[in-house]
Amino acid sequence: MVSGKVGFVGLGIMGTPMARNLMRAGYDLLVYNRSARNAARLAEEGAGVVDNLRELAERSSLIITMLPGPPEVEEVTKNLLEGAIEGSLIIDMSTSSPVLARELAQSARERGVGMLDAPVSGGDVGAIEGTLSIMAGGAREDFDRASPLFEVMGGNVVHVGEAGAGQLTKAANQIVVAIVMEATSEALVLAERSGVEPQKLIEALSGGLAANKVMELKREKFLSHEFTPGGKVVYHLKDLGIALETAREYGVSLPVTALVKEMFVSLVAKGRGGWDHSAILTLVEELSGQEG
Amino acid sequence: MVSGKVGFVGLGIMGTPMARNLMRAGYDLLVYNRSARNAARLAEEGAGVVDNLRELAERSSLIITMLPGPPEVEEVTKNLLEGAIEGSLIIDMSTSSPVLARELAQSARERGVGMLDAPVSGGDVGAIEGTLSIMAGGAREDFDRASPLFEVMGGNVVHVGEAGAGQLTKAANQIVVAIVMEATSEALVLAERSGVEPQKLIEALSGGLAANKVMELKREKFLSHEFTPGGKVVYHLKDLGIALETAREYGVSLPVTALVKEMFVSLVAKGRGGWDHSAILTLVEELSGQEG
């Protein structure tokens, strides 16, 4: 158990259940959200609410941020650092840029504040059930300090390395998820068009080397073509952009990631940015002449 | 238990342990192999040996073939059909072409002989342990008749559809395996080059949506760069060729399969055709400037 108040910034589809799980585990939460409605809901459940980030930082020994992407992470963290108590710890659980994560950790360190980048995988279901996969980068002592909170929110918690390593791991995670979705989609379209029932295909492939979590968890979406998110195409496209920018900075060439990213661009162009990312199946179908 | 002799053709790295498991389960095996040495080894364990395919067919109520690819399957099946008893059943467990599988099933049917295409996934380890994933296409009554033998050789046995459906499913399986290997390789190279330890990456990714069987079973090869097969690059390249040819016949466009197939072509060009297919990692490393 961590002592003192836990600040929480970013009460969206992921942040709200994560904050709620912390409260239920007995943590004294102080929340801030741009949308007052989400904060008010948690206030009813016992959270303290503040209306500016500086005050949140001044009153919290540990602060979690769960934001849409790098611009929000940069702005919020800079505001938090203006009020942050020396010796406090900021944990950014957003999916953001590894390079930015390193820069912010350095700024925090200069003010005597610890910082972890600890993005998650597992979606809203994982957030609600407290079974998120958490990939944390930063100093070992900061990771140890945050561990009790991670245990509340996550199932598979791994300290992957120094500052930025969490975001790098998340970028790698999003590469694998996107490409596996495309792989499964190509297999499904070939099977269906040649007379093999998709559910039979999935059943057969699940027993061997082709087995993967995407095929298991997105099975119903692939079979029903009902692509309510889940994880949205636009967010995954943002993540692949981060992965490819980071790769270029390190001189790493990712040919299939680049191609699959362009397929996500096409999904957005076709007006499917708000669909679940497994909707890449529809693109493979259309490439093969099926009506959209 | 199937009554009568079981013929077995093709005693390679897969066929030998499959035949051995059938013998251990009490089946009366009759074997033929181009290389007399492999047949002799099984003869010592109790198998009958014949030196031509016609005789094998004349004496077997059920025949299993496990051959390198379509040309061998076509030649051997045609020879078997010259001697095959009316009412007997041929089960081709090779990885071959769906179109050929349909043609051969039709030829067999005209002679009153049943035929299944029932390729496998799971490699030599699955063959030895009798845990292969078996994807069978053909008539339901033929599948039911072969089921007791499948249960001996396999773990996950699925009747996926009519003649050719087994080969189609295997083609789809090989698409997914190849692309997942590439996905994992791109993630590993990005992580390693940016300072995240590969084993930490695998640990973190194994807990979420990116989890897949390739990363689990090929973990040691990815980490050690020791690419002893396992499944050889040349065989997987052959399988991707079958998948893409079949896709073209059905008017299906598979952009990522095509790109990954070309990466396997490159591996062969670099003299790595005999390496394990997970060696696609080395190509991603070299694309990113690492020494080969």
Coordinates of C-alpha atoms in Angstrom, one line a residue:
Chain A
M1 CA 0.0 0.0 0.0
V2 CA 1.3 3.4 -0.9
S3 CA 0.7 6.2 1.7
G4 CA -0.6 9.7 0.9
K5 CA -2.9 10.8 -1.8
V6 CA -2.8 9.3 -5.3
G7 CA -3.5 11.9 -8.0
F8 CA -5.2 10.7 -11.1
V9 CA -5.4 12.6 -14.4
G10 CA -7.3 11.4 -17.4
L11 CA -10.7 9.8 -16.7
G12 CA -11.5 8.3 -20.1
I13 CA -12.6 4.8 -21.1
M14 CA -9.4 3.4 -19.6
G15 CA -8.6 5.9 -16.8
T16 CA -12.0 5.7 -15.1
P17 CA -12.1 2.0 -14.3
M18 CA -8.3 2.1 -13.3
A19 CA -9.0 4.9 -10.9
R20 CA -12.1 3.1 -9.6
N21 CA -10.1 -0.1 -8.9
L22 CA -7.5 2.0 -6.9
M23 CA -10.3 3.5 -4.8
R24 CA -11.8 0.1 -4.2
A25 CA -8.4 -1.2 -3.0
G26 CA -8.4 1.6 -0.4
Y27 CA -6.4 4.4 -2.0
D28 CA -7.2 8.0 -1.3
L29 CA -7.7 9.4 -4.8
L30 CA -7.6 13.0 -5.9
V31 CA -8.8 13.4 -9.5
Y32 CA -8.7 16.0 -12.3
N33 CA -10.3 15.7 -15.6
R34 CA -10.9 18.2 -18.4
S35 CA -14.5 16.9 -18.5
A36 CA -16.0 17.7 -15.1
R37 CA -18.7 15.1 -15.6
N38 CA -16.3 12.1 -15.4
A39 CA -14.6 13.6 -12.3
A40 CA -18.0 14.2 -10.7
R41 CA -18.9 10.5 -11.1
L42 CA -15.8 9.4 -9.3
A43 CA -16.4 12.1 -6.6
E44 CA -19.7 10.4 -5.8
E45 CA -17.7 7.3 -5.2
G46 CA -15.4 9.1 -2.8
A47 CA -12.7 10.7 -4.8
G48 CA -11.5 14.2 -4.1
V49 CA -11.7 16.6 -7.1
V50 CA -9.4 19.5 -8.0
D51 CA -9.9 21.9 -10.9
N52 CA -6.2 22.5 -11.7
L53 CA -3.2 20.3 -12.3
R54 CA -0.8 22.3 -10.1
E55 CA -3.1 21.8 -7.0
L56 CA -3.4 18.1 -7.8
A57 CA 0.4 17.8 -7.9
E58 CA 0.9 19.8 -4.7
R59 CA -1.4 17.5 -2.8
S60 CA -0.3 14.1 -4.1
S61 CA 2.6 11.9 -3.2
L62 CA 2.1 9.8 -6.4
I63 CA 0.3 10.8 -9.6
I64 CA -1.0 8.6 -12.4
T65 CA -1.7 10.1 -15.9
M66 CA -3.8 8.2 -18.5
L67 CA -4.1 10.5 -21.6
P68 CA -4.8 10.2 -25.3
G69 CA -1.2 10.7 -26.6
P70 CA 2.1 12.6 -26.6
P71 CA 0.8 16.2 -26.9
E72 CA -1.5 15.8 -23.9
V73 CA 1.2 13.9 -21.9
E74 CA 3.7 16.6 -22.6
E75 CA 1.4 19.5 -21.6
V76 CA -0.1 17.7 -18.5
T77 CA 3.3 16.6 -17.2
K78 CA 4.8 20.0 -17.5
N79 CA 1.9 21.5 -15.6
L80 CA 2.2 18.8 -12.9
L81 CA 5.9 19.4 -12.5
E82 CA 5.2 23.0 -11.6
G83 CA 3.5 21.9 -8.4
A84 CA 5.0 18.5 -7.8
I85 CA 6.4 17.8 -4.3
E86 CA 10.1 16.8 -4.2
G87 CA 10.3 13.1 -3.7
S88 CA 6.9 12.4 -5.4
L89 CA 6.4 10.1 -8.3
I90 CA 4.6 10.6 -11.6
I91 CA 3.5 7.5 -13.5
D92 CA 2.5 8.1 -17.1
M93 CA 0.3 5.1 -18.2
S94 CA -0.7 6.7 -21.5
T95 CA 0.6 5.2 -24.8
S96 CA 3.1 7.9 -25.8
S97 CA 6.5 8.5 -27.4
P98 CA 9.6 6.8 -26.0
V99 CA 11.7 9.9 -26.8
L100 CA 9.3 12.1 -25.0
A101 CA 9.2 9.7 -22.0
R102 CA 12.9 10.1 -21.7
E103 CA 12.8 13.9 -21.9
L104 CA 10.1 14.2 -19.3
A105 CA 11.8 11.7 -17.0
Q106 CA 14.9 13.9 -17.2
S107 CA 12.9 17.1 -16.4
A108 CA 11.3 15.4 -13.5
R109 CA 14.6 14.2 -12.2
E110 CA 16.0 17.8 -12.3
R111 CA 13.1 18.8 -9.9
G112 CA 13.7 15.8 -7.6
V113 CA 10.6 14.0 -8.9
G114 CA 10.5 10.4 -10.0
M115 CA 8.9 9.4 -13.2
L116 CA 7.9 6.1 -14.8
D117 CA 6.5 5.4 -18.3
A118 CA 4.1 2.5 -17.8
P119 CA 1.7 2.0 -20.7
V120 CA -0.8 -0.8 -20.7
S121 CA -2.3 -3.4 -23.0
G122 CA -5.6 -5.1 -22.5
G123 CA -8.2 -2.5 -23.4
D124 CA -11.2 -1.4 -21.4
V125 CA -12.0 -5.0 -20.4
G126 CA -8.5 -5.3 -18.8
A127 CA -8.9 -1.9 -17.2
I128 CA -12.3 -2.9 -15.6
E129 CA -11.1 -6.3 -14.5
G130 CA -7.8 -5.1 -13.2
T131 CA -5.9 -7.5 -15.5
L132 CA -4.0 -5.0 -17.7
S133 CA -0.6 -5.9 -19.0
I134 CA 1.7 -3.1 -17.7
M135 CA 5.1 -2.4 -19.3
A136 CA 7.1 -0.1 -17.1
G137 CA 10.3 1.9 -17.8
G138 CA 12.2 3.9 -15.3
A139 CA 14.4 3.5 -12.2
R140 CA 14.0 0.2 -10.3
E141 CA 13.3 2.0 -7.0
D142 CA 10.4 4.0 -8.6
F143 CA 9.1 0.8 -10.1
D144 CA 9.2 -0.9 -6.7
R145 CA 7.4 2.1 -5.2
A146 CA 4.6 1.9 -7.8
S147 CA 4.3 -1.8 -7.7
P148 CA 1.4 -2.0 -5.1
L149 CA -0.7 0.2 -7.5
F150 CA 0.3 -1.8 -10.5
E151 CA -0.8 -4.9 -8.8
V152 CA -4.3 -3.4 -8.3
M153 CA -4.6 -2.4 -12.0
G154 CA -2.7 -5.1 -13.8
G155 CA -2.2 -8.8 -14.2
N156 CA 1.1 -9.1 -16.1
V157 CA 3.4 -6.3 -14.7
V158 CA 7.0 -6.2 -16.1
H159 CA 9.7 -3.7 -15.4
V160 CA 11.2 -3.6 -18.9
G161 CA 14.1 -1.2 -18.5
E162 CA 15.1 2.5 -18.0
A163 CA 13.0 5.6 -18.8
G164 CA 11.3 5.2 -22.2
A165 CA 11.6 1.4 -22.2
G166 CA 7.9 1.1 -21.3
Q167 CA 6.8 3.1 -24.3
L168 CA 9.2 1.2 -26.5
T169 CA 7.7 -2.0 -25.4
K170 CA 4.2 -0.7 -26.0
A171 CA 5.2 0.4 -29.5
A172 CA 6.5 -3.1 -30.1
N173 CA 3.3 -4.6 -28.7
Q174 CA 1.2 -2.5 -31.1
I175 CA 3.4 -3.6 -34.0
V176 CA 2.7 -7.2 -33.2
V177 CA -1.0 -6.7 -32.6
A178 CA -1.6 -4.8 -35.8
I179 CA 0.4 -7.3 -37.9
V180 CA -1.3 -10.3 -36.3
M181 CA -4.7 -8.8 -37.1
E182 CA -3.6 -8.4 -40.7
A183 CA -2.2 -12.0 -40.8
T184 CA -5.5 -13.4 -39.4
S185 CA -7.5 -11.3 -41.8
E186 CA -5.6 -12.6 -44.8
A187 CA -6.1 -16.2 -43.6
L188 CA -9.8 -15.6 -43.0
V189 CA -10.4 -14.0 -46.4
L190 CA -8.6 -16.8 -48.2
A191 CA -10.5 -19.5 -46.3
E192 CA -13.9 -17.9 -46.7
R193 CA -13.5 -17.2 -50.4
S194 CA -12.4 -20.8 -51.1
G195 CA -15.2 -22.4 -49.2
V196 CA -13.8 -23.0 -45.6
E197 CA -16.0 -21.7 -42.9
P198 CA -14.2 -19.0 -40.8
Q199 CA -15.2 -20.6 -37.5
K200 CA -13.7 -23.9 -38.6
L201 CA -10.5 -22.2 -39.7
I202 CA -10.2 -20.5 -36.3
E203 CA -10.8 -23.8 -34.6
A204 CA -8.2 -25.5 -36.6
L205 CA -5.6 -22.8 -36.3
S206 CA -6.0 -22.4 -32.6
G207 CA -4.4 -25.7 -31.9
G208 CA -1.1 -25.1 -33.5
L209 CA 1.8 -22.7 -34.2
A210 CA -0.6 -20.1 -35.7
A211 CA -2.5 -19.7 -32.4
N212 CA -2.6 -16.1 -31.2
K213 CA -4.5 -14.0 -28.7
V214 CA -5.9 -11.7 -31.4
M215 CA -7.7 -14.6 -33.0
E216 CA -9.0 -15.7 -29.7
L217 CA -10.2 -12.3 -28.3
K218 CA -11.4 -10.8 -31.6
R219 CA -13.0 -14.1 -32.8
E220 CA -16.6 -12.8 -32.5
K221 CA -15.8 -9.5 -34.3
F222 CA -14.1 -11.4 -37.2
L223 CA -17.1 -13.8 -37.5
S224 CA -19.9 -11.3 -37.0
H225 CA -18.3 -8.3 -38.8
E226 CA -19.6 -6.2 -35.9
F227 CA -16.7 -3.9 -35.2
T228 CA -17.8 -1.9 -32.2
P229 CA -14.6 -0.9 -30.3
G230 CA -12.7 -2.2 -28.3
G231 CA -9.5 -0.6 -29.5
K232 CA -10.1 2.1 -32.1
V233 CA -8.4 2.2 -35.5
V234 CA -7.4 5.9 -35.0
Y235 CA -5.6 5.1 -31.7
H236 CA -3.8 2.1 -33.2
L237 CA -2.8 4.3 -36.2
K238 CA -1.4 6.8 -33.7
D239 CA 0.6 4.0 -32.0
L240 CA 2.0 2.7 -35.3
G241 CA 3.0 6.2 -36.1
I242 CA 5.0 6.4 -32.8
A243 CA 6.5 3.0 -33.5
L244 CA 7.7 4.0 -37.0
E245 CA 9.0 7.4 -35.9
T246 CA 10.9 5.7 -33.1
A247 CA 12.3 3.1 -35.4
R248 CA 13.5 5.7 -37.8
E249 CA 15.3 7.5 -35.0
Y250 CA 17.1 4.3 -34.1
G251 CA 17.8 3.3 -37.7
V252 CA 15.5 0.4 -37.7
S253 CA 13.6 -0.6 -40.9
L254 CA 10.1 -2.1 -40.3
P255 CA 8.7 -3.0 -43.8
V256 CA 5.6 -4.9 -42.7
T257 CA 4.7 -2.4 -39.9
A258 CA 4.9 0.4 -42.5
L259 CA 2.6 -1.5 -44.9
V260 CA 0.0 -2.3 -42.2
K261 CA 0.2 1.3 -40.9
E262 CA -0.9 2.4 -44.4
M263 CA -3.8 -0.1 -44.3
F264 CA -4.9 1.7 -41.1
V265 CA -4.6 5.0 -42.9
S266 CA -6.9 3.6 -45.6
L267 CA -9.4 2.4 -42.9
V268 CA -9.5 6.0 -41.6
A269 CA -9.9 7.3 -45.1
K270 CA -12.9 5.0 -45.6
G271 CA -14.5 6.5 -42.4
R272 CA -13.8 3.6 -40.1
G273 CA -11.4 5.3 -37.7
G274 CA -13.9 4.8 -34.9
W275 CA -14.2 1.0 -35.5
D276 CA -12.4 -1.7 -33.7
H277 CA -8.9 -2.3 -35.1
S278 CA -9.9 -5.8 -36.1
A279 CA -11.8 -4.1 -38.9
I280 CA -8.6 -4.4 -40.9
L281 CA -10.5 -7.5 -42.1
T282 CA -12.8 -5.4 -44.1
L283 CA -9.9 -3.9 -46.0
V284 CA -8.5 -7.3 -47.0
E285 CA -12.0 -8.2 -48.1
E286 CA -12.3 -5.1 -50.3
L287 CA -8.8 -5.6 -51.7
S288 CA -10.2 -9.0 -52.9
G289 CA -13.2 -7.4 -54.6
Q290 CA -15.9 -7.8 -51.9
E291 CA -18.3 -5.0 -51.5
G292 CA -17.5 -2.6 -48.6
Chain B
M1 CA -9.5 -48.9 -34.1
V2 CA -9.4 -49.3 -37.8
S3 CA -9.3 -52.9 -39.0
G4 CA -7.0 -54.2 -41.8
K5 CA -3.5 -53.0 -42.7
V6 CA -2.5 -49.4 -42.7
G7 CA -0.2 -48.4 -45.5
F8 CA 2.2 -45.6 -44.9
V9 CA 4.2 -43.7 -47.6
G10 CA 6.8 -41.1 -46.8
L11 CA 9.1 -41.9 -43.8
G12 CA 10.8 -38.5 -43.4
I13 CA 11.3 -36.4 -40.3
M14 CA 7.5 -36.2 -39.8
G15 CA 6.3 -39.5 -41.3
T16 CA 8.6 -41.7 -39.3
P17 CA 7.3 -40.7 -35.8
M18 CA 3.7 -40.6 -37.0
A19 CA 4.1 -44.2 -38.4
R20 CA 5.8 -45.2 -35.1
N21 CA 2.9 -43.8 -33.0
L22 CA 0.4 -45.8 -35.1
M23 CA 2.4 -49.0 -34.6
R24 CA 2.6 -48.4 -30.8
A25 CA -1.2 -47.9 -30.8
G26 CA -1.5 -51.4 -32.2
Y27 CA -1.9 -50.8 -35.9
D28 CA -0.6 -53.3 -38.4
L29 CA 1.6 -51.1 -40.6
L30 CA 2.8 -51.6 -44.2
V31 CA 5.4 -49.1 -45.2
Y32 CA 7.1 -47.9 -48.4
N33 CA 9.8 -45.3 -48.7
R34 CA 12.1 -44.3 -51.5
S35 CA 15.0 -44.5 -49.0
A36 CA 15.1 -48.1 -48.0
R37 CA 17.0 -47.2 -44.8
N38 CA 14.1 -45.4 -43.2
A39 CA 11.7 -48.3 -44.0
A40 CA 14.2 -50.8 -42.6
R41 CA 14.3 -49.0 -39.3
L42 CA 10.5 -49.3 -39.0
A43 CA 10.7 -52.9 -40.2
E44 CA 12.9 -53.7 -37.1
E45 CA 10.1 -52.3 -35.0
G46 CA 7.5 -54.6 -36.6
A47 CA 6.3 -52.9 -39.8
G48 CA 5.8 -54.8 -43.0
V49 CA 7.8 -53.3 -46.0
V50 CA 6.9 -53.4 -49.7
D51 CA 9.0 -52.1 -52.5
N52 CA 6.3 -50.7 -54.7
L53 CA 3.3 -48.5 -54.3
R54 CA 0.9 -50.7 -56.2
E55 CA 1.5 -53.6 -53.8
L56 CA 1.1 -51.3 -50.8
A57 CA -2.3 -50.2 -52.1
E58 CA -3.4 -53.7 -52.9
R59 CA -2.7 -54.9 -49.4
S60 CA -4.0 -51.8 -47.3
S61 CA -7.5 -50.8 -46.3
L62 CA -6.3 -47.4 -45.4
I63 CA -3.2 -45.5 -46.7
I64 CA -1.5 -42.5 -45.3
T65 CA 0.9 -40.4 -47.4
M66 CA 3.3 -37.8 -45.9
L67 CA 5.3 -36.3 -48.7
P68 CA 7.4 -33.2 -49.5
G69 CA 5.0 -31.4 -51.7
P70 CA 2.5 -31.4 -54.6
P71 CA 4.6 -33.1 -57.3
E72 CA 5.3 -36.1 -55.0
V73 CA 1.7 -36.2 -53.8
E74 CA 0.4 -36.3 -57.4
E75 CA 2.8 -39.0 -58.5
V76 CA 2.4 -41.2 -55.4
T77 CA -1.4 -40.9 -55.3
K78 CA -1.7 -41.8 -59.0
N79 CA 0.5 -44.9 -58.4
L80 CA -1.5 -45.9 -55.3
L81 CA -4.8 -45.5 -57.2
E82 CA -3.7 -48.2 -59.7
G83 CA -3.7 -50.8 -56.9
A84 CA -6.2 -49.4 -54.4
I85 CA -8.9 -51.6 -53.2
E86 CA -12.5 -50.4 -53.8
G87 CA -13.8 -49.0 -50.5
S88 CA -10.3 -48.2 -49.2
L89 CA -9.3 -44.7 -48.0
I90 CA -6.2 -42.6 -48.9
I91 CA -5.3 -39.9 -46.4
D92 CA -2.8 -37.3 -47.7
M93 CA -1.2 -35.6 -44.7
S94 CA 1.4 -33.8 -46.7
T95 CA 1.2 -30.0 -47.1
S96 CA 0.1 -29.7 -50.7
S97 CA -2.1 -27.7 -53.1
P98 CA -5.9 -27.4 -52.4
V99 CA -6.6 -27.5 -56.1
L100 CA -4.6 -30.8 -56.5
A101 CA -6.3 -32.2 -53.4
R102 CA -9.7 -31.7 -55.1
E103 CA -8.5 -33.2 -58.4
L104 CA -7.1 -36.3 -56.7
A105 CA -10.2 -36.7 -54.5
Q106 CA -12.2 -36.7 -57.7
S107 CA -10.0 -39.3 -59.3
A108 CA -10.2 -41.5 -56.2
R109 CA -13.9 -41.2 -56.1
E110 CA -14.2 -42.4 -59.7
R111 CA -12.4 -45.6 -58.6
G112 CA -14.6 -46.1 -55.5
V113 CA -11.7 -45.0 -53.2
G114 CA -12.2 -42.4 -50.5
M115 CA -9.7 -39.6 -50.0
L116 CA -9.0 -37.0 -47.4
D117 CA -6.5 -34.1 -47.4
A118 CA -5.4 -33.8 -43.8
P119 CA -2.2 -31.7 -43.5
V120 CA -0.7 -31.1 -40.1
S121 CA 0.9 -28.3 -38.0
G122 CA 3.1 -28.8 -35.0
G123 CA 6.4 -29.9 -36.5
D124 CA 8.6 -32.9 -35.7
V125 CA 8.0 -32.3 -31.9
G126 CA 4.2 -32.6 -32.5
A127 CA 4.8 -35.7 -34.7
I128 CA 6.9 -37.4 -32.0
E129 CA 4.5 -36.5 -29.2
G130 CA 1.4 -37.3 -31.1
T131 CA 0.0 -33.7 -30.6
L132 CA -0.2 -32.5 -34.2
S133 CA -2.9 -30.1 -35.2
I134 CA -4.7 -32.0 -38.1
M135 CA -6.9 -30.1 -40.6
A136 CA -8.9 -32.5 -42.6
G137 CA -10.9 -31.9 -45.7
G138 CA -13.2 -34.5 -47.4
A139 CA -16.4 -36.4 -46.8
R140 CA -17.7 -36.6 -43.3
E141 CA -17.9 -40.5 -43.4
D142 CA -14.3 -40.7 -44.5
F143 CA -13.3 -38.3 -41.7
D144 CA -15.1 -40.4 -39.2
R145 CA -13.4 -43.5 -40.5
A146 CA -10.0 -42.0 -40.2
S147 CA -10.6 -40.4 -36.8
P148 CA -9.2 -43.2 -34.6
L149 CA -5.8 -42.8 -36.5
F150 CA -6.0 -39.0 -36.2
E151 CA -6.5 -39.4 -32.5
V152 CA -3.2 -41.3 -32.2
M153 CA -1.2 -38.8 -34.2
G154 CA -2.9 -35.5 -33.3
G155 CA -4.1 -33.3 -30.5
N156 CA -6.3 -30.8 -32.2
V157 CA -8.2 -32.6 -35.0
V158 CA -10.7 -30.6 -37.0
H159 CA -12.9 -31.6 -40.0
V160 CA -12.8 -28.3 -41.8
G161 CA -14.9 -29.0 -44.9
E162 CA -15.0 -30.8 -48.2
A163 CA -12.0 -32.0 -50.3
G164 CA -9.3 -29.4 -50.5
A165 CA -10.5 -27.6 -47.3
G166 CA -7.7 -29.2 -45.3
Q167 CA -5.0 -27.9 -47.6
L168 CA -6.7 -24.5 -47.7
T169 CA -6.7 -24.4 -43.9
K170 CA -3.0 -25.4 -43.9
A171 CA -2.2 -22.6 -46.4
A172 CA -4.0 -20.2 -44.1
N173 CA -2.1 -21.6 -41.2
Q174 CA 1.2 -21.0 -42.9
I175 CA 0.2 -17.4 -43.8
V176 CA -0.4 -16.7 -40.1
V177 CA 2.7 -18.4 -38.9
A178 CA 5.0 -16.6 -41.4
I179 CA 3.5 -13.2 -40.8
V180 CA 3.5 -13.6 -37.0
M181 CA 7.2 -14.5 -37.2
E182 CA 7.8 -11.3 -39.1
A183 CA 5.7 -9.3 -36.6
T184 CA 7.7 -10.7 -33.7
S185 CA 11.0 -10.1 -35.5
E186 CA 10.1 -6.4 -36.2
A187 CA 9.2 -5.9 -32.5
L188 CA 12.3 -7.6 -31.3
V189 CA 14.7 -5.6 -33.5
L190 CA 13.0 -2.3 -32.5
A191 CA 13.3 -3.2 -28.9
E192 CA 16.8 -4.5 -28.9
R193 CA 18.2 -1.5 -30.9
S194 CA 16.5 0.9 -28.6
G195 CA 17.8 -0.7 -25.4
V196 CA 15.0 -3.0 -24.3
E197 CA 16.2 -6.5 -23.6
P198 CA 14.5 -9.0 -25.9
Q199 CA 13.6 -11.4 -23.1
K200 CA 11.9 -8.6 -21.2
L201 CA 10.0 -7.7 -24.3
I202 CA 8.8 -11.2 -24.8
E203 CA 7.8 -11.4 -21.1
A204 CA 5.8 -8.2 -21.3
L205 CA 4.1 -9.0 -24.7
S206 CA 3.2 -12.5 -23.6
G207 CA 0.6 -11.1 -21.1
G208 CA -1.5 -9.2 -23.5
L209 CA -3.2 -9.1 -26.9
A210 CA 0.2 -9.5 -28.7
A211 CA 0.7 -13.0 -27.2
N212 CA 1.2 -15.7 -29.8
K213 CA 2.4 -19.3 -30.0
V214 CA 5.3 -18.4 -32.3
M215 CA 6.8 -16.1 -29.7
E216 CA 6.3 -18.8 -27.1
L217 CA 7.7 -21.8 -29.0
K218 CA 10.5 -20.0 -30.9
R219 CA 11.5 -17.9 -27.9
E220 CA 14.9 -19.6 -27.5
K221 CA 15.7 -19.4 -31.2
F222 CA 14.9 -15.7 -31.3
L223 CA 17.0 -15.0 -28.2
S224 CA 20.0 -17.3 -29.0
H225 CA 20.1 -16.7 -32.8
E226 CA 20.6 -20.4 -33.1
F227 CA 18.3 -21.4 -36.0
T228 CA 18.6 -25.2 -36.2
P229 CA 15.3 -26.4 -37.7
G230 CA 12.4 -27.0 -36.7
G231 CA 10.6 -26.0 -39.8
K232 CA 12.8 -25.1 -42.6
V233 CA 12.7 -21.8 -44.6
V234 CA 12.5 -23.7 -47.9
Y235 CA 9.5 -25.6 -46.9
H236 CA 7.7 -22.6 -45.5
L237 CA 8.5 -20.7 -48.8
K238 CA 6.9 -23.6 -50.7
D239 CA 3.8 -23.3 -48.5
L240 CA 3.5 -19.6 -49.1
G241 CA 3.8 -20.2 -52.8
I242 CA 0.9 -22.6 -52.6
A243 CA -1.1 -20.1 -50.5
L244 CA -0.5 -17.2 -53.0
E245 CA -1.2 -19.3 -56.1
T246 CA -4.4 -20.5 -54.5
A247 CA -5.4 -17.0 -53.5
R248 CA -4.9 -15.8 -57.0
E249 CA -7.1 -18.5 -58.3
Y250 CA -9.9 -17.4 -56.0
G251 CA -9.3 -13.7 -56.7
V252 CA -8.0 -13.0 -53.2
S253 CA -5.3 -10.3 -52.7
L254 CA -2.8 -11.0 -49.8
P255 CA -0.4 -8.0 -49.7
V256 CA 1.4 -8.9 -46.5
T257 CA 1.7 -12.6 -47.3
A258 CA 3.3 -11.6 -50.6
L259 CA 5.8 -9.3 -48.9
V260 CA 6.7 -11.9 -46.3
K261 CA 7.1 -14.6 -49.0
E262 CA 9.6 -12.3 -50.7
M263 CA 11.5 -12.1 -47.4
F264 CA 11.7 -15.9 -47.4
V265 CA 13.0 -15.8 -51.0
S266 CA 15.7 -13.5 -49.7
L267 CA 16.6 -15.8 -46.9
V268 CA 17.1 -18.6 -49.4
A269 CA 19.1 -16.3 -51.6
K270 CA 21.4 -15.6 -48.6
G271 CA 21.9 -19.4 -48.1
R272 CA 19.6 -19.8 -45.1
G273 CA 17.0 -22.1 -46.8
G274 CA 17.9 -24.9 -44.4
W275 CA 17.6 -22.7 -41.3
D276 CA 14.5 -22.6 -39.0
H277 CA 11.8 -20.3 -40.4
S278 CA 12.2 -18.0 -37.3
A279 CA 15.5 -16.9 -39.0
I280 CA 13.4 -14.2 -40.7
L281 CA 14.6 -12.3 -37.6
T282 CA 18.1 -12.1 -39.2
L283 CA 16.7 -10.5 -42.3
V284 CA 15.0 -7.7 -40.3
E285 CA 18.2 -7.2 -38.5
E286 CA 20.1 -6.9 -41.7
L287 CA 17.5 -4.5 -43.2
S288 CA 18.3 -2.3 -40.1
G289 CA 22.0 -2.4 -40.8
Q290 CA 23.2 -5.1 -38.5
E291 CA 25.9 -7.4 -39.9
G292 CA 24.7 -10.7 -41.3

